[in-house]
Amino acid sequence: MNIEKIKEVLEEHQGFRLKQAEKNIYLDLIDDWQQSTVLPSNIKEELNKECPISIEADLFSSKNKKTVKAVINLEDGLKIEAVLMKNRDGRNTICVSSQVGCSLGCKFCATGKMGFKRNLTFSEIVEQVIFFARLLKKEDEKITNIVFMGMGEPFLNYDNVLKAIRKLNDKDGFNLGSRNFSISTAGVVEGIKKLSSEKLQVNLALSLHAPNNTIRSEIMPINKRYPLDNVLKAVDDYIEKTGRRVMFEYIMIKGVNDSNKEAEEIAKIVKGKLYFVNLIPYNSTGVFEASSQERTASFRKILEERGVSVTQRFSFGKDIEGACGQLANKNK
Ligand code: SF4
């Protein structure tokens, strides 16, 4: 699906045709222009020829059907993945990718191993959302949250990510509230600064994963470019400017970042600030092992005893290799 191309094709027609076509895509969620009840047949034919809106993807569903992963084929033959997570509380969260592969090479991440291929276009980001919105519509359900936590570093494709958010937030279109978007960064300071100046109330998450520069640089090479102090300063400035809480994501990796000492260090960083910590079980990519449940419970207890707000993500989609990058990497 190429949304930009639709604009080009409709430029030759009356202005309201583009509005009608966009309504068809974002609200009616049609997957063939022939389904449009407002466009005349000559335009439908032209659109179907020049810019069809079907989305080619392979679907993988977890045993409990709560996690569905789509491996979407792009026009140039590359593949990206997006994941639907159905929460028990009724939320339907879509985890989207912002790049094909990733240049940051975090040691625990399968996407990092793929290396970087290219940035996704605005249209390719939106396409992931539309794909799942169509799927959910069949079950009379809707997307409630969108998180940029899939393949790639969103702040290294800043303009397209923000353009996609603005489009999906548009009241006359998809109309998902800005507070329902989250952007997760590995710590690109310029991106954090830029986001704090946007007039958009989206959520920011930081992939922290380590309490100090030694461990962080070992598992996240980006820490050498943006050391922890600089990243935390940028996050503090963001909070001061926006008044919004920031989530620190922390993947629990056995023997690497999960000791009591590291929990104490995290508590010192987080205490008294508008941060909260989300502990994430590690889906093994073959390099490290996941922390045990007992270790994670002790880690959590230390944080909570020191007044830190903690949430814990249960492992989504382990049986379909739900951790970022794993499936596309295999199918490559
Ligand atoms: S964890 Fe995120 S930033 Fe790090 S390599 Fe993977 S996709 Fe890139």
mmCIF file of N, CA, C and O in Angstrom, residues 250 252 257-267 277 279 291-308 310 312:
data_model
loop_
_atom_site.group_PDB
_atom_site.id
_atom_site.type_symbol
_atom_site.label_atom_id
_atom_site.label_comp_id
_atom_site.label_asym_id
_atom_site.label_seq_id
_atom_site.Cartn_x
_atom_site.Cartn_y
_atom_site.Cartn_z
ATOM 1 N N TYR A 250 13.109 -2.321 31.160
ATOM 2 C CA TYR A 250 14.263 -3.042 31.711
ATOM 3 C C TYR A 250 14.094 -4.533 31.446
ATOM 4 O O TYR A 250 13.284 -5.213 32.075
ATOM 5 N N MET A 252 15.031 -8.228 31.786
ATOM 6 C CA MET A 252 15.720 -8.970 32.843
ATOM 7 C C MET A 252 16.584 -10.078 32.227
ATOM 8 O O MET A 252 16.071 -11.078 31.719
ATOM 9 N N ASN A 257 22.216 -8.099 34.322
ATOM 10 C CA ASN A 257 21.706 -6.832 34.881
ATOM 11 C C ASN A 257 20.675 -7.061 35.985
ATOM 12 O O ASN A 257 19.909 -6.168 36.298
ATOM 13 N N ASP A 258 20.629 -8.312 36.541
ATOM 14 C CA ASP A 258 19.483 -8.656 37.392
ATOM 15 C C ASP A 258 19.827 -8.907 38.863
ATOM 16 O O ASP A 258 19.027 -9.495 39.596
ATOM 17 N N SER A 259 21.001 -8.452 39.326
ATOM 18 C CA SER A 259 21.358 -8.715 40.733
ATOM 19 C C SER A 259 20.698 -7.691 41.656
ATOM 20 O O SER A 259 20.199 -6.650 41.201
ATOM 21 N N ASN A 260 20.757 -7.978 42.959
ATOM 22 C CA ASN A 260 20.211 -7.023 43.941
ATOM 23 C C ASN A 260 20.966 -5.696 43.873
ATOM 24 O O ASN A 260 20.388 -4.629 44.032
ATOM 25 N N LYS A 261 22.263 -5.793 43.640
ATOM 26 C CA LYS A 261 23.080 -4.569 43.567
ATOM 27 C C LYS A 261 22.585 -3.667 42.428
ATOM 28 O O LYS A 261 22.463 -2.448 42.581
ATOM 29 N N GLU A 262 22.271 -4.300 41.310
ATOM 30 C CA GLU A 262 21.793 -3.508 40.166
ATOM 31 C C GLU A 262 20.394 -2.928 40.442
ATOM 32 O O GLU A 262 20.100 -1.806 40.026
ATOM 33 N N ALA A 263 19.588 -3.677 41.186
ATOM 34 C CA ALA A 263 18.266 -3.135 41.569
ATOM 35 C C ALA A 263 18.442 -1.897 42.442
ATOM 36 O O ALA A 263 17.750 -0.885 42.271
ATOM 37 N N GLU A 264 19.405 -1.962 43.375
ATOM 38 C CA GLU A 264 19.672 -0.801 44.255
ATOM 39 C C GLU A 264 20.095 0.403 43.402
ATOM 40 O O GLU A 264 19.663 1.526 43.642
ATOM 41 N N GLU A 265 20.941 0.147 42.421
ATOM 42 C CA GLU A 265 21.420 1.248 41.562
ATOM 43 C C GLU A 265 20.275 1.876 40.775
ATOM 44 O O GLU A 265 20.185 3.101 40.649
ATOM 45 N N ILE A 266 19.400 1.012 40.267
ATOM 46 C CA ILE A 266 18.243 1.527 39.509
ATOM 47 C C ILE A 266 17.367 2.379 40.429
ATOM 48 O O ILE A 266 16.902 3.456 40.054
ATOM 49 N N ALA A 267 17.151 1.878 41.645
ATOM 50 C CA ALA A 267 16.294 2.611 42.593
ATOM 51 C C ALA A 267 16.847 4.011 42.834
ATOM 52 O O ALA A 267 16.102 4.986 42.922
ATOM 53 N N VAL A 277 9.306 2.033 36.200
ATOM 54 C CA VAL A 277 10.104 0.974 35.583
ATOM 55 C C VAL A 277 9.196 -0.158 35.131
ATOM 56 O O VAL A 277 8.313 -0.597 35.867
ATOM 57 N N LEU A 279 9.463 -3.953 34.027
ATOM 58 C CA LEU A 279 10.350 -5.116 33.935
ATOM 59 C C LEU A 279 9.835 -6.047 32.842
ATOM 60 O O LEU A 279 8.660 -6.419 32.826
ATOM 61 N N SER A 291 16.199 -14.066 33.140
ATOM 62 C CA SER A 291 16.247 -14.186 34.607
ATOM 63 C C SER A 291 15.105 -15.082 35.056
ATOM 64 O O SER A 291 14.044 -15.113 34.426
ATOM 65 N N SER A 292 15.320 -15.788 36.172
ATOM 66 C CA SER A 292 14.245 -16.639 36.694
ATOM 67 C C SER A 292 13.138 -15.758 37.275
ATOM 68 O O SER A 292 13.353 -14.577 37.562
ATOM 69 N N GLN A 293 11.989 -16.375 37.479
ATOM 70 C CA GLN A 293 10.871 -15.610 38.065
ATOM 71 C C GLN A 293 11.202 -15.152 39.481
ATOM 72 O O GLN A 293 10.840 -14.057 39.887
ATOM 73 N N GLU A 294 11.930 -16.015 40.220
ATOM 74 C CA GLU A 294 12.307 -15.668 41.604
ATOM 75 C C GLU A 294 13.234 -14.447 41.609
ATOM 76 O O GLU A 294 13.097 -13.539 42.405
ATOM 77 N N ARG A 295 14.213 -14.458 40.699
ATOM 78 C CA ARG A 295 15.170 -13.334 40.613
ATOM 79 C C ARG A 295 14.421 -12.039 40.270
ATOM 80 O O ARG A 295 14.640 -10.991 40.877
ATOM 81 N N THR A 296 13.501 -12.150 39.310
ATOM 82 C CA THR A 296 12.744 -10.966 38.901
ATOM 83 C C THR A 296 11.898 -10.453 40.072
ATOM 84 O O THR A 296 11.819 -9.242 40.304
ATOM 85 N N ALA A 297 11.323 -11.393 40.833
ATOM 86 C CA ALA A 297 10.494 -10.990 41.983
ATOM 87 C C ALA A 297 11.350 -10.263 43.021
ATOM 88 O O ALA A 297 10.933 -9.236 43.587
ATOM 89 N N SER A 298 12.565 -10.762 43.294
ATOM 90 C CA SER A 298 13.446 -10.100 44.279
ATOM 91 C C SER A 298 13.852 -8.718 43.781
ATOM 92 O O SER A 298 13.896 -7.747 44.551
ATOM 93 N N PHE A 299 14.154 -8.630 42.501
ATOM 94 C CA PHE A 299 14.555 -7.362 41.884
ATOM 95 C C PHE A 299 13.426 -6.339 42.048
ATOM 96 O O PHE A 299 13.635 -5.212 42.472
ATOM 97 N N ARG A 300 12.234 -6.795 41.735
ATOM 98 C CA ARG A 300 11.054 -5.926 41.825
ATOM 99 C C ARG A 300 10.833 -5.460 43.273
ATOM 100 O O ARG A 300 10.531 -4.288 43.514
ATOM 101 N N LYS A 301 11.001 -6.414 44.192
ATOM 102 C CA LYS A 301 10.754 -6.097 45.609
ATOM 103 C C LYS A 301 11.688 -4.975 46.082
ATOM 104 O O LYS A 301 11.268 -4.042 46.761
ATOM 105 N N ILE A 302 12.949 -5.070 45.690
ATOM 106 C CA ILE A 302 13.919 -4.043 46.099
ATOM 107 C C ILE A 302 13.488 -2.676 45.563
ATOM 108 O O ILE A 302 13.490 -1.674 46.282
ATOM 109 N N LEU A 303 13.091 -2.646 44.303
ATOM 110 C CA LEU A 303 12.658 -1.372 43.707
ATOM 111 C C LEU A 303 11.448 -0.818 44.469
ATOM 112 O O LEU A 303 11.419 0.366 44.841
ATOM 113 N N GLU A 304 10.478 -1.685 44.714
ATOM 114 C CA GLU A 304 9.237 -1.212 45.363
ATOM 115 C C GLU A 304 9.503 -0.770 46.795
ATOM 116 O O GLU A 304 8.939 0.230 47.255
ATOM 117 N N GLU A 305 10.377 -1.496 47.491
ATOM 118 C CA GLU A 305 10.692 -1.105 48.874
ATOM 119 C C GLU A 305 11.351 0.269 48.931
ATOM 120 O O GLU A 305 11.304 0.943 49.940
ATOM 121 N N ARG A 306 11.970 0.637 47.841
ATOM 122 C CA ARG A 306 12.616 1.956 47.805
ATOM 123 C C ARG A 306 11.728 3.007 47.131
ATOM 124 O O ARG A 306 12.180 4.065 46.700
ATOM 125 N N GLY A 307 10.461 2.690 46.991
ATOM 126 C CA GLY A 307 9.481 3.686 46.520
ATOM 127 C C GLY A 307 9.404 3.864 45.014
ATOM 128 O O GLY A 307 8.879 4.858 44.523
ATOM 129 N N VAL A 308 9.961 2.895 44.274
ATOM 130 C CA VAL A 308 9.915 3.014 42.810
ATOM 131 C C VAL A 308 8.634 2.367 42.279
ATOM 132 O O VAL A 308 8.245 1.291 42.714
ATOM 133 N N VAL A 310 6.700 0.217 39.810
ATOM 134 C CA VAL A 310 7.138 -0.859 38.906
ATOM 135 C C VAL A 310 5.932 -1.518 38.250
ATOM 136 O O VAL A 310 4.920 -1.789 38.897
ATOM 137 N N GLN A 312 5.099 -4.827 35.420
ATOM 138 C CA GLN A 312 5.779 -6.006 34.887
ATOM 139 C C GLN A 312 5.019 -6.495 33.680
ATOM 140 O O GLN A 312 3.812 -6.734 33.766
#
